[in-house]
Amino acid sequence: MDLLGITLALLVVIALERTHLRRIEAPFLRPHFAADFAFYTTGVIALGLAMRAGAQGIAAAFGVPPLPEWPALATLALTLALYDLGAWLAHRAMHRVEFLWRVHKVHHASPQLDWLAAFRMHPIELAIRHALSPVLLILLGFPPAQVGVASIVAGGWAALVHGNLHVRWHALEWLLITPRIHHLHHAPETSERNFGAVFSLWDRLAGRLVRATAPRDAVLGLPGELASHPHGWLEQLREPFRGRARTLAPNYSLLRPPRAV
């Protein structure tokens, strides 16, 4: 059911990208599609489902008590909020710890954004993200079905905000991350802003939210490594272990965010 749900969500985003809402002209089978799809199938699907199944097995073996009976919508809202908070904390750690930044660089190395670029993540990063979100929630007694729905929402929204889309959803940004403000996170000058995956609340509370529109021709990716960072699947799996990062984590830079609009 979870796999069907995320597949349907991705099909919606893909359909939107094929319309006049596109940010830039780009083919569906763009460069590095195969490598990014390998990250999606082996990491997001295989690793994610395996870690959630393992968490359910541990919870059952140790008799983790379920949460008190709450209305289903209230439980789902709390599950999604905590799921997103875990993702935000994991993302901030990726930018603050040098080795984790070397791992996270795989994601930031995408030269262009679309639905599939959302899932270009090293398995180490995915394992940390899953540990802080679905796994921890299941071990705390949250219903696995509700965690599954939160996973579908988070995965579908990740594809949407990374999507090759130019949409004017400014009114939603008081609550939600939108494509335009997440695209700013992938621009080197503003990569220390807009860490949120679904909700903009965490960035707002941390003073990290910037609401602005990046130019359509903005250069995305890693400063100083736009041409040198590998894009093959196996090469990117090995990249974090090749010594110190050639590009410092963005939190060490003196770059300023653009003026909010």
PDB file of C-alpha atoms in Angstrom:
ATOM      1  CA  MET A   1       0.000   0.000   0.000  1.00  0.00           C
ATOM      2  CA  ASP A   2       2.808   2.445   0.851  1.00  0.00           C
ATOM      3  CA  LEU A   3       4.585   1.722  -2.432  1.00  0.00           C
ATOM      4  CA  LEU A   4       1.342   2.270  -4.353  1.00  0.00           C
ATOM      5  CA  GLY A   5       0.733   5.546  -2.517  1.00  0.00           C
ATOM      6  CA  ILE A   6       4.160   7.028  -3.212  1.00  0.00           C
ATOM      7  CA  THR A   7       3.991   5.866  -6.835  1.00  0.00           C
ATOM      8  CA  LEU A   8       0.686   7.670  -7.361  1.00  0.00           C
ATOM      9  CA  ALA A   9       2.078  10.807  -5.710  1.00  0.00           C
ATOM     10  CA  LEU A  10       5.133  10.743  -7.964  1.00  0.00           C
ATOM     11  CA  LEU A  11       2.985  10.287 -11.073  1.00  0.00           C
ATOM     12  CA  VAL A  12       1.102  13.471 -10.168  1.00  0.00           C
ATOM     13  CA  VAL A  13       4.358  15.434  -9.844  1.00  0.00           C
ATOM     14  CA  ILE A  14       5.709  13.976 -13.090  1.00  0.00           C
ATOM     15  CA  ALA A  15       2.508  14.986 -14.876  1.00  0.00           C
ATOM     16  CA  LEU A  16       2.838  18.544 -13.538  1.00  0.00           C
ATOM     17  CA  GLU A  17       6.429  18.713 -14.780  1.00  0.00           C
ATOM     18  CA  ARG A  18       5.280  17.835 -18.299  1.00  0.00           C
ATOM     19  CA  THR A  19       2.960  20.872 -18.448  1.00  0.00           C
ATOM     20  CA  HIS A  20       3.451  24.606 -18.914  1.00  0.00           C
ATOM     21  CA  LEU A  21       4.300  24.785 -15.201  1.00  0.00           C
ATOM     22  CA  ARG A  22       7.880  23.720 -15.947  1.00  0.00           C
ATOM     23  CA  ARG A  23      10.643  25.933 -14.553  1.00  0.00           C
ATOM     24  CA  ILE A  24      13.064  25.053 -17.342  1.00  0.00           C
ATOM     25  CA  GLU A  25      12.795  22.914 -20.476  1.00  0.00           C
ATOM     26  CA  ALA A  26      14.187  19.464 -19.725  1.00  0.00           C
ATOM     27  CA  PRO A  27      13.575  15.949 -21.050  1.00  0.00           C
ATOM     28  CA  PHE A  28      12.094  13.280 -18.815  1.00  0.00           C
ATOM     29  CA  LEU A  29      15.117  11.009 -19.322  1.00  0.00           C
ATOM     30  CA  ARG A  30      17.607  13.752 -18.515  1.00  0.00           C
ATOM     31  CA  PRO A  31      21.328  13.189 -17.789  1.00  0.00           C
ATOM     32  CA  HIS A  32      22.064  11.005 -14.730  1.00  0.00           C
ATOM     33  CA  PHE A  33      18.477   9.679 -14.692  1.00  0.00           C
ATOM     34  CA  ALA A  34      19.618   6.046 -14.345  1.00  0.00           C
ATOM     35  CA  ALA A  35      21.945   6.785 -11.416  1.00  0.00           C
ATOM     36  CA  ASP A  36      19.301   8.794  -9.575  1.00  0.00           C
ATOM     37  CA  PHE A  37      16.694   6.100 -10.186  1.00  0.00           C
ATOM     38  CA  ALA A  38      19.108   3.561  -8.692  1.00  0.00           C
ATOM     39  CA  PHE A  39      19.278   5.720  -5.542  1.00  0.00           C
ATOM     40  CA  TYR A  40      15.479   5.774  -5.458  1.00  0.00           C
ATOM     41  CA  THR A  41      14.969   2.022  -5.802  1.00  0.00           C
ATOM     42  CA  THR A  42      17.814   0.802  -3.587  1.00  0.00           C
ATOM     43  CA  GLY A  43      17.646   3.534  -0.971  1.00  0.00           C
ATOM     44  CA  VAL A  44      14.221   5.099  -0.655  1.00  0.00           C
ATOM     45  CA  ILE A  45      12.292   1.927  -1.476  1.00  0.00           C
ATOM     46  CA  ALA A  46      14.440  -1.020  -0.334  1.00  0.00           C
ATOM     47  CA  LEU A  47      16.252   0.566   2.623  1.00  0.00           C
ATOM     48  CA  GLY A  48      13.244   2.583   3.782  1.00  0.00           C
ATOM     49  CA  LEU A  49      10.829  -0.341   3.783  1.00  0.00           C
ATOM     50  CA  ALA A  50      13.413  -2.622   5.421  1.00  0.00           C
ATOM     51  CA  MET A  51      14.104  -0.169   8.257  1.00  0.00           C
ATOM     52  CA  ARG A  52      10.402   0.355   8.947  1.00  0.00           C
ATOM     53  CA  ALA A  53       9.781  -3.408   8.952  1.00  0.00           C
ATOM     54  CA  GLY A  54      12.697  -3.862  11.333  1.00  0.00           C
ATOM     55  CA  ALA A  55      11.340  -1.162  13.647  1.00  0.00           C
ATOM     56  CA  GLN A  56       7.954  -2.869  13.735  1.00  0.00           C
ATOM     57  CA  GLY A  57       9.631  -6.171  14.582  1.00  0.00           C
ATOM     58  CA  ILE A  58      11.609  -4.590  17.430  1.00  0.00           C
ATOM     59  CA  ALA A  59       8.513  -2.831  18.765  1.00  0.00           C
ATOM     60  CA  ALA A  60       6.589  -6.100  18.752  1.00  0.00           C
ATOM     61  CA  ALA A  61       9.440  -8.053  20.359  1.00  0.00           C
ATOM     62  CA  PHE A  62       9.848  -5.567  23.207  1.00  0.00           C
ATOM     63  CA  GLY A  63       6.144  -4.943  23.660  1.00  0.00           C
ATOM     64  CA  VAL A  64       6.228  -1.218  22.946  1.00  0.00           C
ATOM     65  CA  PRO A  65       2.865   0.124  24.149  1.00  0.00           C
ATOM     66  CA  PRO A  66       0.771   1.977  21.551  1.00  0.00           C
ATOM     67  CA  LEU A  67      -0.146   5.625  21.944  1.00  0.00           C
ATOM     68  CA  PRO A  68      -3.363   6.478  23.795  1.00  0.00           C
ATOM     69  CA  GLU A  69      -6.475   6.373  21.650  1.00  0.00           C
ATOM     70  CA  TRP A  70      -6.789   9.728  19.873  1.00  0.00           C
ATOM     71  CA  PRO A  71      -8.908  10.730  16.887  1.00  0.00           C
ATOM     72  CA  ALA A  72      -7.298   9.360  13.736  1.00  0.00           C
ATOM     73  CA  LEU A  73      -6.802  12.793  12.161  1.00  0.00           C
ATOM     74  CA  ALA A  74      -5.166  14.166  15.301  1.00  0.00           C
ATOM     75  CA  THR A  75      -2.795  11.199  15.450  1.00  0.00           C
ATOM     76  CA  LEU A  76      -1.946  11.569  11.773  1.00  0.00           C
ATOM     77  CA  ALA A  77      -1.285  15.315  12.135  1.00  0.00           C
ATOM     78  CA  LEU A  78       1.041  14.711  15.098  1.00  0.00           C
ATOM     79  CA  THR A  79       2.766  11.847  13.271  1.00  0.00           C
ATOM     80  CA  LEU A  80       3.408  13.987  10.191  1.00  0.00           C
ATOM     81  CA  ALA A  81       4.633  16.952  12.250  1.00  0.00           C
ATOM     82  CA  LEU A  82       7.114  14.815  14.216  1.00  0.00           C
ATOM     83  CA  TYR A  83       8.156  12.966  11.065  1.00  0.00           C
ATOM     84  CA  ASP A  84       8.975  16.295   9.442  1.00  0.00           C
ATOM     85  CA  LEU A  85      10.774  17.568  12.545  1.00  0.00           C
ATOM     86  CA  GLY A  86      13.012  14.498  12.476  1.00  0.00           C
ATOM     87  CA  ALA A  87      13.783  15.149   8.819  1.00  0.00           C
ATOM     88  CA  TRP A  88      14.600  18.789   9.583  1.00  0.00           C
ATOM     89  CA  LEU A  89      16.977  17.841  12.405  1.00  0.00           C
ATOM     90  CA  ALA A  90      18.708  15.261  10.200  1.00  0.00           C
ATOM     91  CA  HIS A  91      19.074  17.807   7.417  1.00  0.00           C
ATOM     92  CA  ARG A  92      20.606  20.413   9.731  1.00  0.00           C
ATOM     93  CA  ALA A  93      23.089  17.812  10.995  1.00  0.00           C
ATOM     94  CA  MET A  94      24.102  17.072   7.404  1.00  0.00           C
ATOM     95  CA  HIS A  95      25.213  20.684   7.038  1.00  0.00           C
ATOM     96  CA  ARG A  96      27.023  20.942  10.371  1.00  0.00           C
ATOM     97  CA  VAL A  97      29.125  17.754  10.649  1.00  0.00           C
ATOM     98  CA  GLU A  98      31.920  17.409   8.102  1.00  0.00           C
ATOM     99  CA  PHE A  99      31.538  13.701   7.346  1.00  0.00           C
ATOM    100  CA  LEU A 100      27.762  14.038   7.116  1.00  0.00           C
ATOM    101  CA  TRP A 101      28.247  16.968   4.744  1.00  0.00           C
ATOM    102  CA  ARG A 102      30.416  14.745   2.514  1.00  0.00           C
ATOM    103  CA  VAL A 103      27.532  12.278   2.520  1.00  0.00           C
ATOM    104  CA  HIS A 104      24.930  14.994   1.874  1.00  0.00           C
ATOM    105  CA  LYS A 105      26.955  16.457  -1.008  1.00  0.00           C
ATOM    106  CA  VAL A 106      25.631  13.605  -3.134  1.00  0.00           C
ATOM    107  CA  HIS A 107      22.218  15.229  -2.922  1.00  0.00           C
ATOM    108  CA  HIS A 108      23.439  18.790  -3.446  1.00  0.00           C
ATOM    109  CA  ALA A 109      25.496  17.788  -6.474  1.00  0.00           C
ATOM    110  CA  SER A 110      22.387  17.552  -8.666  1.00  0.00           C
ATOM    111  CA  PRO A 111      22.923  20.057 -11.487  1.00  0.00           C
ATOM    112  CA  GLN A 112      19.183  20.447 -11.996  1.00  0.00           C
ATOM    113  CA  LEU A 113      16.108  19.753  -9.930  1.00  0.00           C
ATOM    114  CA  ASP A 114      13.139  17.555 -10.725  1.00  0.00           C
ATOM    115  CA  TRP A 115      11.038  14.896  -9.014  1.00  0.00           C
ATOM    116  CA  LEU A 116      13.814  12.294  -9.137  1.00  0.00           C
ATOM    117  CA  ALA A 117      16.547  14.595  -7.810  1.00  0.00           C
ATOM    118  CA  ALA A 118      14.669  14.551  -4.492  1.00  0.00           C
ATOM    119  CA  PHE A 119      15.757  10.958  -3.989  1.00  0.00           C
ATOM    120  CA  ARG A 120      19.414  11.275  -4.933  1.00  0.00           C
ATOM    121  CA  MET A 121      20.671  10.540  -1.419  1.00  0.00           C
ATOM    122  CA  HIS A 122      23.510   8.409  -0.132  1.00  0.00           C
ATOM    123  CA  PRO A 123      22.298   5.363   1.846  1.00  0.00           C
ATOM    124  CA  ILE A 124      24.013   6.714   4.982  1.00  0.00           C
ATOM    125  CA  GLU A 125      21.945   9.882   4.788  1.00  0.00           C
ATOM    126  CA  LEU A 126      18.772   7.898   4.188  1.00  0.00           C
ATOM    127  CA  ALA A 127      19.523   5.625   7.129  1.00  0.00           C
ATOM    128  CA  ILE A 128      19.932   8.630   9.438  1.00  0.00           C
ATOM    129  CA  ARG A 129      16.776  10.270   8.132  1.00  0.00           C
ATOM    130  CA  HIS A 130      14.760   7.068   8.546  1.00  0.00           C
ATOM    131  CA  ALA A 131      16.171   6.491  12.027  1.00  0.00           C
ATOM    132  CA  LEU A 132      15.011   9.954  13.167  1.00  0.00           C
ATOM    133  CA  SER A 133      11.591   9.771  11.531  1.00  0.00           C
ATOM    134  CA  PRO A 134       9.699   6.521  10.824  1.00  0.00           C
ATOM    135  CA  VAL A 135      11.855   4.200  12.933  1.00  0.00           C
ATOM    136  CA  LEU A 136      11.831   6.416  16.028  1.00  0.00           C
ATOM    137  CA  LEU A 137       8.107   7.072  15.729  1.00  0.00           C
ATOM    138  CA  ILE A 138       7.297   3.352  15.497  1.00  0.00           C
ATOM    139  CA  LEU A 139       9.521   2.632  18.512  1.00  0.00           C
ATOM    140  CA  LEU A 140       7.637   5.346  20.425  1.00  0.00           C
ATOM    141  CA  GLY A 141       4.339   3.581  19.795  1.00  0.00           C
ATOM    142  CA  PHE A 142       2.944   5.517  16.855  1.00  0.00           C
ATOM    143  CA  PRO A 143       0.679   3.345  14.670  1.00  0.00           C
ATOM    144  CA  PRO A 144       2.673   1.898  11.750  1.00  0.00           C
ATOM    145  CA  ALA A 145      -0.219   2.643   9.392  1.00  0.00           C
ATOM    146  CA  GLN A 146      -0.122   6.324  10.335  1.00  0.00           C
ATOM    147  CA  VAL A 147       3.656   6.364   9.955  1.00  0.00           C
ATOM    148  CA  GLY A 148       3.195   4.827   6.521  1.00  0.00           C
ATOM    149  CA  VAL A 149       0.808   7.597   5.489  1.00  0.00           C
ATOM    150  CA  ALA A 150       3.270  10.199   6.793  1.00  0.00           C
ATOM    151  CA  SER A 151       6.007   8.552   4.711  1.00  0.00           C
ATOM    152  CA  ILE A 152       3.859   8.806   1.581  1.00  0.00           C
ATOM    153  CA  VAL A 153       3.075  12.473   2.250  1.00  0.00           C
ATOM    154  CA  ALA A 154       6.715  13.303   2.986  1.00  0.00           C
ATOM    155  CA  GLY A 155       7.999  11.442  -0.073  1.00  0.00           C
ATOM    156  CA  GLY A 156       5.425  12.949  -2.406  1.00  0.00           C
ATOM    157  CA  TRP A 157       6.034  16.448  -1.065  1.00  0.00           C
ATOM    158  CA  ALA A 158       9.803  16.008  -1.406  1.00  0.00           C
ATOM    159  CA  ALA A 159       9.314  15.205  -5.091  1.00  0.00           C
ATOM    160  CA  LEU A 160       7.042  18.233  -5.454  1.00  0.00           C
ATOM    161  CA  VAL A 161       9.355  20.800  -3.848  1.00  0.00           C
ATOM    162  CA  HIS A 162      12.338  19.486  -5.830  1.00  0.00           C
ATOM    163  CA  GLY A 163      10.214  19.420  -8.969  1.00  0.00           C
ATOM    164  CA  ASN A 164      11.009  21.241 -12.168  1.00  0.00           C
ATOM    165  CA  LEU A 165       8.102  23.552 -11.456  1.00  0.00           C
ATOM    166  CA  HIS A 166       7.451  27.268 -11.531  1.00  0.00           C
ATOM    167  CA  VAL A 167       4.311  27.766  -9.459  1.00  0.00           C
ATOM    168  CA  ARG A 168       3.084  30.744  -7.452  1.00  0.00           C
ATOM    169  CA  TRP A 169       2.101  29.220  -4.143  1.00  0.00           C
ATOM    170  CA  HIS A 170       3.325  32.107  -2.008  1.00  0.00           C
ATOM    171  CA  ALA A 171       0.198  32.044   0.174  1.00  0.00           C
ATOM    172  CA  LEU A 172       1.029  28.515   1.348  1.00  0.00           C
ATOM    173  CA  GLU A 173       4.484  29.413   2.619  1.00  0.00           C
ATOM    174  CA  TRP A 174       3.306  30.460   6.070  1.00  0.00           C
ATOM    175  CA  LEU A 175       2.802  26.729   6.654  1.00  0.00           C
ATOM    176  CA  LEU A 176       4.467  24.723   3.880  1.00  0.00           C
ATOM    177  CA  ILE A 177       7.722  24.488   1.981  1.00  0.00           C
ATOM    178  CA  THR A 178       7.069  25.218  -1.709  1.00  0.00           C
ATOM    179  CA  PRO A 179       9.181  24.557  -4.809  1.00  0.00           C
ATOM    180  CA  ARG A 180      10.413  28.143  -5.067  1.00  0.00           C
ATOM    181  CA  ILE A 181      11.774  28.337  -1.515  1.00  0.00           C
ATOM    182  CA  HIS A 182      13.276  24.857  -1.573  1.00  0.00           C
ATOM    183  CA  HIS A 183      15.035  25.609  -4.855  1.00  0.00           C
ATOM    184  CA  LEU A 184      16.789  28.407  -2.968  1.00  0.00           C
ATOM    185  CA  HIS A 185      18.289  25.761  -0.671  1.00  0.00           C
ATOM    186  CA  HIS A 186      20.000  24.179  -3.686  1.00  0.00           C
ATOM    187  CA  ALA A 187      21.588  27.454  -4.770  1.00  0.00           C
ATOM    188  CA  PRO A 188      25.073  27.783  -3.182  1.00  0.00           C
ATOM    189  CA  GLU A 189      24.386  31.331  -1.945  1.00  0.00           C
ATOM    190  CA  THR A 190      21.367  30.246   0.119  1.00  0.00           C
ATOM    191  CA  SER A 191      22.068  26.612   0.956  1.00  0.00           C
ATOM    192  CA  GLU A 192      22.003  27.417   4.681  1.00  0.00           C
ATOM    193  CA  ARG A 193      18.340  28.421   4.463  1.00  0.00           C
ATOM    194  CA  ASN A 194      15.064  26.557   3.998  1.00  0.00           C
ATOM    195  CA  PHE A 195      15.962  23.132   5.404  1.00  0.00           C
ATOM    196  CA  GLY A 196      12.342  22.069   5.791  1.00  0.00           C
ATOM    197  CA  ALA A 197      10.858  19.150   3.891  1.00  0.00           C
ATOM    198  CA  VAL A 198       7.114  19.698   4.348  1.00  0.00           C
ATOM    199  CA  PHE A 199       6.470  22.418   6.927  1.00  0.00           C
ATOM    200  CA  SER A 200       8.111  25.843   7.002  1.00  0.00           C
ATOM    201  CA  LEU A 201       7.554  26.124  10.772  1.00  0.00           C
ATOM    202  CA  TRP A 202      10.933  24.690  11.812  1.00  0.00           C
ATOM    203  CA  ASP A 203      12.896  27.080   9.600  1.00  0.00           C
ATOM    204  CA  ARG A 204      10.770  29.980  10.771  1.00  0.00           C
ATOM    205  CA  LEU A 205      11.437  29.162  14.434  1.00  0.00           C
ATOM    206  CA  ALA A 206      15.173  28.762  13.756  1.00  0.00           C
ATOM    207  CA  GLY A 207      15.395  32.002  11.762  1.00  0.00           C
ATOM    208  CA  ARG A 208      16.360  30.036   8.653  1.00  0.00           C
ATOM    209  CA  LEU A 209      13.368  30.731   6.418  1.00  0.00           C
ATOM    210  CA  VAL A 210      13.875  32.886   3.340  1.00  0.00           C
ATOM    211  CA  ARG A 211      10.975  33.596   1.001  1.00  0.00           C
ATOM    212  CA  ALA A 212      12.326  34.668  -2.360  1.00  0.00           C
ATOM    213  CA  THR A 213      12.338  33.559  -5.968  1.00  0.00           C
ATOM    214  CA  ALA A 214      15.562  32.304  -7.505  1.00  0.00           C
ATOM    215  CA  PRO A 215      16.150  33.223 -11.162  1.00  0.00           C
ATOM    216  CA  ARG A 216      15.184  30.486 -13.591  1.00  0.00           C
ATOM    217  CA  ASP A 217      18.788  30.367 -14.783  1.00  0.00           C
ATOM    218  CA  ALA A 218      20.238  30.178 -11.258  1.00  0.00           C
ATOM    219  CA  VAL A 219      23.247  27.843 -11.018  1.00  0.00           C
ATOM    220  CA  LEU A 220      22.510  24.927  -8.718  1.00  0.00           C
ATOM    221  CA  GLY A 221      24.917  22.426  -7.223  1.00  0.00           C
ATOM    222  CA  LEU A 222      28.236  22.498  -5.388  1.00  0.00           C
ATOM    223  CA  PRO A 223      30.392  25.623  -5.674  1.00  0.00           C
ATOM    224  CA  GLY A 224      33.798  24.695  -7.025  1.00  0.00           C
ATOM    225  CA  GLU A 225      32.680  21.165  -7.947  1.00  0.00           C
ATOM    226  CA  LEU A 226      30.062  21.744 -10.622  1.00  0.00           C
ATOM    227  CA  ALA A 227      32.165  19.827 -13.134  1.00  0.00           C
ATOM    228  CA  SER A 228      34.283  17.578 -10.904  1.00  0.00           C
ATOM    229  CA  HIS A 229      31.760  15.847  -8.632  1.00  0.00           C
ATOM    230  CA  PRO A 230      30.879  12.377  -9.957  1.00  0.00           C
ATOM    231  CA  HIS A 231      27.322  11.583 -11.001  1.00  0.00           C
ATOM    232  CA  GLY A 232      27.517   7.818 -11.478  1.00  0.00           C
ATOM    233  CA  TRP A 233      25.772   5.705  -8.855  1.00  0.00           C
ATOM    234  CA  LEU A 234      28.772   3.650  -7.697  1.00  0.00           C
ATOM    235  CA  GLU A 235      31.102   6.645  -7.805  1.00  0.00           C
ATOM    236  CA  GLN A 236      28.753   8.640  -5.595  1.00  0.00           C
ATOM    237  CA  LEU A 237      28.497   5.760  -3.122  1.00  0.00           C
ATOM    238  CA  ARG A 238      32.289   5.909  -2.718  1.00  0.00           C
ATOM    239  CA  GLU A 239      32.633   9.701  -2.793  1.00  0.00           C
ATOM    240  CA  PRO A 240      32.153  10.423   0.979  1.00  0.00           C
ATOM    241  CA  PHE A 241      35.065   8.104   1.838  1.00  0.00           C
ATOM    242  CA  ARG A 242      37.633   9.774  -0.398  1.00  0.00           C
ATOM    243  CA  GLY A 243      39.045  12.050   2.292  1.00  0.00           C
ATOM    244  CA  ARG A 244      38.194  15.574   3.375  1.00  0.00           C
ATOM    245  CA  ALA A 245      35.504  17.431   1.545  1.00  0.00           C
ATOM    246  CA  ARG A 246      36.863  19.579  -1.242  1.00  0.00           C
ATOM    247  CA  THR A 247      33.963  21.952  -0.662  1.00  0.00           C
ATOM    248  CA  LEU A 248      33.369  23.099   2.901  1.00  0.00           C
ATOM    249  CA  ALA A 249      29.932  22.674   4.381  1.00  0.00           C
ATOM    250  CA  PRO A 250      27.928  25.811   3.532  1.00  0.00           C
ATOM    251  CA  ASN A 251      27.530  26.821   7.174  1.00  0.00           C
ATOM    252  CA  TYR A 252      31.197  27.882   7.140  1.00  0.00           C
ATOM    253  CA  SER A 253      30.675  30.347   4.305  1.00  0.00           C
ATOM    254  CA  LEU A 254      29.992  34.072   4.554  1.00  0.00           C
ATOM    255  CA  LEU A 255      27.393  34.069   1.807  1.00  0.00           C
ATOM    256  CA  ARG A 256      24.302  36.106   2.484  1.00  0.00           C
ATOM    257  CA  PRO A 257      20.742  35.105   1.640  1.00  0.00           C
ATOM    258  CA  PRO A 258      18.811  37.187  -0.879  1.00  0.00           C
ATOM    259  CA  ARG A 259      16.427  39.872   0.288  1.00  0.00           C
ATOM    260  CA  ALA A 260      13.092  38.222   1.068  1.00  0.00           C
ATOM    261  CA  VAL A 261      10.173  39.125  -1.145  1.00  0.00           C
TER     262      VAL A 261
END
